């Protein structure tokens, strides 16, 4: 089996996982092509040109908003390792990866709205205010959050208030 075939196969598996986890309204926005699809973070870009390089560690988010969007996409795709790796290093060992996995995989994600990005709150700190939408049997729900991000050695990290 060629490396190119494996790469295409991995992309196809990622697309299948994405379609299994997102809501029907989001599925209409996803281009069902095994090589390219719209990024779940709703940037308007293709996943390959948006969050995928961060998930593959080919690049690091240049802004807290980019990191926030890539973390939302990681929740949609079930990339728990990425969620842990992009949390402040001092907090990573305290995270409950299984609880994160259950929240990620048990949620029918339905969109993201960035309300405000405050890129210069303090030295090496930024805030992103957002709403993440998800579906339950009761209908569409909203998760509102004001997230703090810290820049260490030119890399942004999420500061988890629960640990």
mmCIF file of C-alpha atoms in Angstrom:
data_model
loop_
_atom_site.group_PDB
_atom_site.id
_atom_site.type_symbol
_atom_site.label_atom_id
_atom_site.label_comp_id
_atom_site.label_asym_id
_atom_site.label_seq_id
_atom_site.Cartn_x
_atom_site.Cartn_y
_atom_site.Cartn_z
ATOM 1 C CA UNK A 1 0.000 0.000 0.000
ATOM 2 C CA UNK A 2 1.476 3.382 -0.990
ATOM 3 C CA UNK A 3 1.965 6.261 1.468
ATOM 4 C CA UNK A 4 -0.374 8.403 -0.666
ATOM 5 C CA UNK A 5 -3.094 5.756 -0.348
ATOM 6 C CA UNK A 6 -2.663 5.691 3.446
ATOM 7 C CA UNK A 7 -2.854 9.501 3.588
ATOM 8 C CA UNK A 8 -6.057 9.552 1.573
ATOM 9 C CA UNK A 9 -7.430 6.749 3.705
ATOM 10 C CA UNK A 10 -6.654 8.695 6.905
ATOM 11 C CA UNK A 11 -8.379 11.775 5.483
ATOM 12 C CA UNK A 12 -11.402 9.693 4.601
ATOM 13 C CA UNK A 13 -11.551 8.275 8.139
ATOM 14 C CA UNK A 14 -11.334 11.808 9.557
ATOM 15 C CA UNK A 15 -14.181 12.934 7.316
ATOM 16 C CA UNK A 16 -16.295 9.960 8.373
ATOM 17 C CA UNK A 17 -15.685 10.750 12.062
ATOM 18 C CA UNK A 18 -16.582 14.382 11.441
ATOM 19 C CA UNK A 19 -19.851 13.500 9.745
ATOM 20 C CA UNK A 20 -20.767 11.083 12.527
ATOM 21 C CA UNK A 21 -20.264 13.733 15.208
ATOM 22 C CA UNK A 22 -21.774 16.879 13.779
ATOM 23 C CA UNK A 23 -25.402 17.905 13.568
ATOM 24 C CA UNK A 24 -27.542 17.808 10.446
ATOM 25 C CA UNK A 25 -27.364 21.578 9.947
ATOM 26 C CA UNK A 26 -23.562 21.405 10.014
ATOM 27 C CA UNK A 27 -23.510 18.427 7.612
ATOM 28 C CA UNK A 28 -25.053 20.623 4.936
ATOM 29 C CA UNK A 29 -22.070 22.987 5.240
ATOM 30 C CA UNK A 30 -19.474 20.205 5.022
ATOM 31 C CA UNK A 31 -18.313 19.410 1.529
ATOM 32 C CA UNK A 32 -18.551 15.645 1.241
ATOM 33 C CA UNK A 33 -15.325 15.071 -0.635
ATOM 34 C CA UNK A 34 -12.769 12.643 0.716
ATOM 35 C CA UNK A 35 -9.891 15.092 0.169
ATOM 36 C CA UNK A 36 -11.344 18.423 1.311
ATOM 37 C CA UNK A 37 -14.111 19.646 3.598
ATOM 38 C CA UNK A 38 -15.095 22.873 5.313
ATOM 39 C CA UNK A 39 -13.426 23.402 8.656
ATOM 40 C CA UNK A 40 -15.846 22.862 11.552
ATOM 41 C CA UNK A 41 -14.586 26.071 13.226
ATOM 42 C CA UNK A 42 -16.630 27.980 10.651
ATOM 43 C CA UNK A 43 -13.743 30.148 9.480
ATOM 44 C CA UNK A 44 -14.944 29.671 5.916
ATOM 45 C CA UNK A 45 -11.711 27.868 5.035
ATOM 46 C CA UNK A 46 -11.078 24.243 4.170
ATOM 47 C CA UNK A 47 -9.975 22.099 7.113
ATOM 48 C CA UNK A 48 -6.636 21.434 5.366
ATOM 49 C CA UNK A 49 -6.011 25.206 5.172
ATOM 50 C CA UNK A 50 -7.316 26.018 8.632
ATOM 51 C CA UNK A 51 -7.133 23.782 11.721
ATOM 52 C CA UNK A 52 -5.534 20.636 10.276
ATOM 53 C CA UNK A 53 -1.935 22.013 10.353
ATOM 54 C CA UNK A 54 -2.381 22.769 14.069
ATOM 55 C CA UNK A 55 -3.837 19.328 14.766
ATOM 56 C CA UNK A 56 -0.920 17.701 12.940
ATOM 57 C CA UNK A 57 1.577 19.986 14.738
ATOM 58 C CA UNK A 58 2.814 21.290 11.384
ATOM 59 C CA UNK A 59 2.161 24.817 12.708
ATOM 60 C CA UNK A 60 1.114 26.589 15.888
ATOM 61 C CA UNK A 61 -1.767 29.032 16.254
ATOM 62 C CA UNK A 62 -0.549 32.609 15.888
ATOM 63 C CA UNK A 63 -3.453 34.053 17.877
ATOM 64 C CA UNK A 64 -5.622 32.988 20.777
ATOM 65 C CA UNK A 65 -8.618 33.035 18.433
ATOM 66 C CA UNK A 66 -6.916 30.585 16.070
ATOM 67 C CA UNK A 67 -6.193 28.315 19.019
ATOM 68 C CA UNK A 68 -9.802 28.596 20.209
ATOM 69 C CA UNK A 69 -11.110 27.666 16.757
ATOM 70 C CA UNK A 70 -8.693 24.728 16.504
ATOM 71 C CA UNK A 71 -9.756 23.498 19.945
ATOM 72 C CA UNK A 72 -13.444 23.643 18.951
ATOM 73 C CA UNK A 73 -12.600 21.621 15.836
ATOM 74 C CA UNK A 74 -10.673 19.156 18.002
ATOM 75 C CA UNK A 75 -13.807 18.693 20.125
ATOM 76 C CA UNK A 76 -15.857 18.083 16.965
ATOM 77 C CA UNK A 77 -13.332 15.549 15.649
ATOM 78 C CA UNK A 78 -12.599 13.902 18.999
ATOM 79 C CA UNK A 79 -8.897 14.855 19.007
ATOM 80 C CA UNK A 80 -8.419 14.635 22.786
ATOM 81 C CA UNK A 81 -4.615 14.599 22.601
ATOM 82 C CA UNK A 82 -4.682 18.007 20.907
ATOM 83 C CA UNK A 83 -7.006 19.402 23.568
ATOM 84 C CA UNK A 84 -4.624 18.252 26.295
ATOM 85 C CA UNK A 85 -1.499 19.479 24.463
ATOM 86 C CA UNK A 86 -2.963 22.966 23.967
ATOM 87 C CA UNK A 87 -3.880 23.398 27.645
ATOM 88 C CA UNK A 88 -1.298 25.135 29.862
ATOM 89 C CA UNK A 89 1.516 22.617 30.447
ATOM 90 C CA UNK A 90 1.244 22.976 34.239
ATOM 91 C CA UNK A 91 -2.428 21.929 34.032
ATOM 92 C CA UNK A 92 -2.147 19.022 31.583
ATOM 93 C CA UNK A 93 -1.543 16.265 34.147
ATOM 94 C CA UNK A 94 -4.635 17.370 36.079
ATOM 95 C CA UNK A 95 -7.004 17.082 33.109
ATOM 96 C CA UNK A 96 -9.561 14.281 33.028
ATOM 97 C CA UNK A 97 -9.002 13.009 29.485
ATOM 98 C CA UNK A 98 -11.822 10.493 29.741
ATOM 99 C CA UNK A 99 -14.339 13.187 30.745
ATOM 100 C CA UNK A 100 -13.107 15.340 27.853
ATOM 101 C CA UNK A 101 -13.503 12.364 25.484
ATOM 102 C CA UNK A 102 -17.048 11.715 26.711
ATOM 103 C CA UNK A 103 -18.005 15.393 26.284
ATOM 104 C CA UNK A 104 -16.426 15.495 22.822
ATOM 105 C CA UNK A 105 -17.840 12.257 21.466
ATOM 106 C CA UNK A 106 -21.182 12.409 23.228
ATOM 107 C CA UNK A 107 -21.999 15.875 21.930
ATOM 108 C CA UNK A 108 -23.680 16.663 18.633
ATOM 109 C CA UNK A 109 -21.789 19.873 17.782
ATOM 110 C CA UNK A 110 -23.739 22.452 15.815
ATOM 111 C CA UNK A 111 -21.570 25.530 15.301
ATOM 112 C CA UNK A 112 -19.289 28.160 16.765
ATOM 113 C CA UNK A 113 -19.569 31.929 17.066
ATOM 114 C CA UNK A 114 -16.640 34.051 18.190
ATOM 115 C CA UNK A 115 -18.201 36.994 20.018
ATOM 116 C CA UNK A 116 -15.008 38.855 20.845
ATOM 117 C CA UNK A 117 -11.261 38.346 20.695
ATOM 118 C CA UNK A 118 -9.248 40.487 23.120
ATOM 119 C CA UNK A 119 -5.709 39.885 21.847
ATOM 120 C CA UNK A 120 -3.847 42.122 24.313
ATOM 121 C CA UNK A 121 -5.460 41.819 27.738
ATOM 122 C CA UNK A 122 -2.046 41.784 29.415
ATOM 123 C CA UNK A 123 1.470 40.742 28.538
ATOM 124 C CA UNK A 124 1.199 37.329 26.877
ATOM 125 C CA UNK A 125 -2.504 36.944 27.683
ATOM 126 C CA UNK A 126 -5.612 37.089 25.534
ATOM 127 C CA UNK A 127 -9.296 36.331 25.925
ATOM 128 C CA UNK A 128 -11.749 34.809 23.491
ATOM 129 C CA UNK A 129 -15.462 35.079 24.189
ATOM 130 C CA UNK A 130 -17.462 32.539 22.226
ATOM 131 C CA UNK A 131 -20.574 30.465 21.961
ATOM 132 C CA UNK A 132 -20.412 26.809 20.919
ATOM 133 C CA UNK A 133 -23.714 25.281 19.869
ATOM 134 C CA UNK A 134 -24.797 21.682 20.260
ATOM 135 C CA UNK A 135 -27.957 19.609 19.897
ATOM 136 C CA UNK A 136 -29.821 17.659 22.557
ATOM 137 C CA UNK A 137 -33.253 15.997 22.459
ATOM 138 C CA UNK A 138 -34.577 19.305 23.854
ATOM 139 C CA UNK A 139 -33.167 21.253 20.875
ATOM 140 C CA UNK A 140 -30.203 23.511 20.176
ATOM 141 C CA UNK A 141 -28.179 24.474 23.256
ATOM 142 C CA UNK A 142 -25.500 27.120 23.780
ATOM 143 C CA UNK A 143 -22.229 26.825 25.672
ATOM 144 C CA UNK A 144 -21.061 30.377 26.449
ATOM 145 C CA UNK A 145 -17.487 30.869 27.600
ATOM 146 C CA UNK A 146 -14.925 33.578 28.245
ATOM 147 C CA UNK A 147 -11.652 31.710 27.763
ATOM 148 C CA UNK A 148 -8.248 32.923 28.870
ATOM 149 C CA UNK A 149 -5.186 32.070 26.797
ATOM 150 C CA UNK A 150 -1.530 32.440 27.776
ATOM 151 C CA UNK A 151 1.443 32.714 25.435
ATOM 152 C CA UNK A 152 4.565 30.821 26.520
ATOM 153 C CA UNK A 153 7.673 30.641 24.315
ATOM 154 C CA UNK A 154 5.729 31.955 21.285
ATOM 155 C CA UNK A 155 2.938 29.339 21.708
ATOM 156 C CA UNK A 156 -0.624 29.928 22.839
ATOM 157 C CA UNK A 157 -2.218 27.707 25.511
ATOM 158 C CA UNK A 158 -5.709 27.522 26.963
ATOM 159 C CA UNK A 159 -5.946 28.207 30.702
ATOM 160 C CA UNK A 160 -8.514 25.737 32.037
ATOM 161 C CA UNK A 161 -10.406 27.327 34.948
ATOM 162 C CA UNK A 162 -11.562 23.929 36.228
ATOM 163 C CA UNK A 163 -8.097 22.683 37.263
#
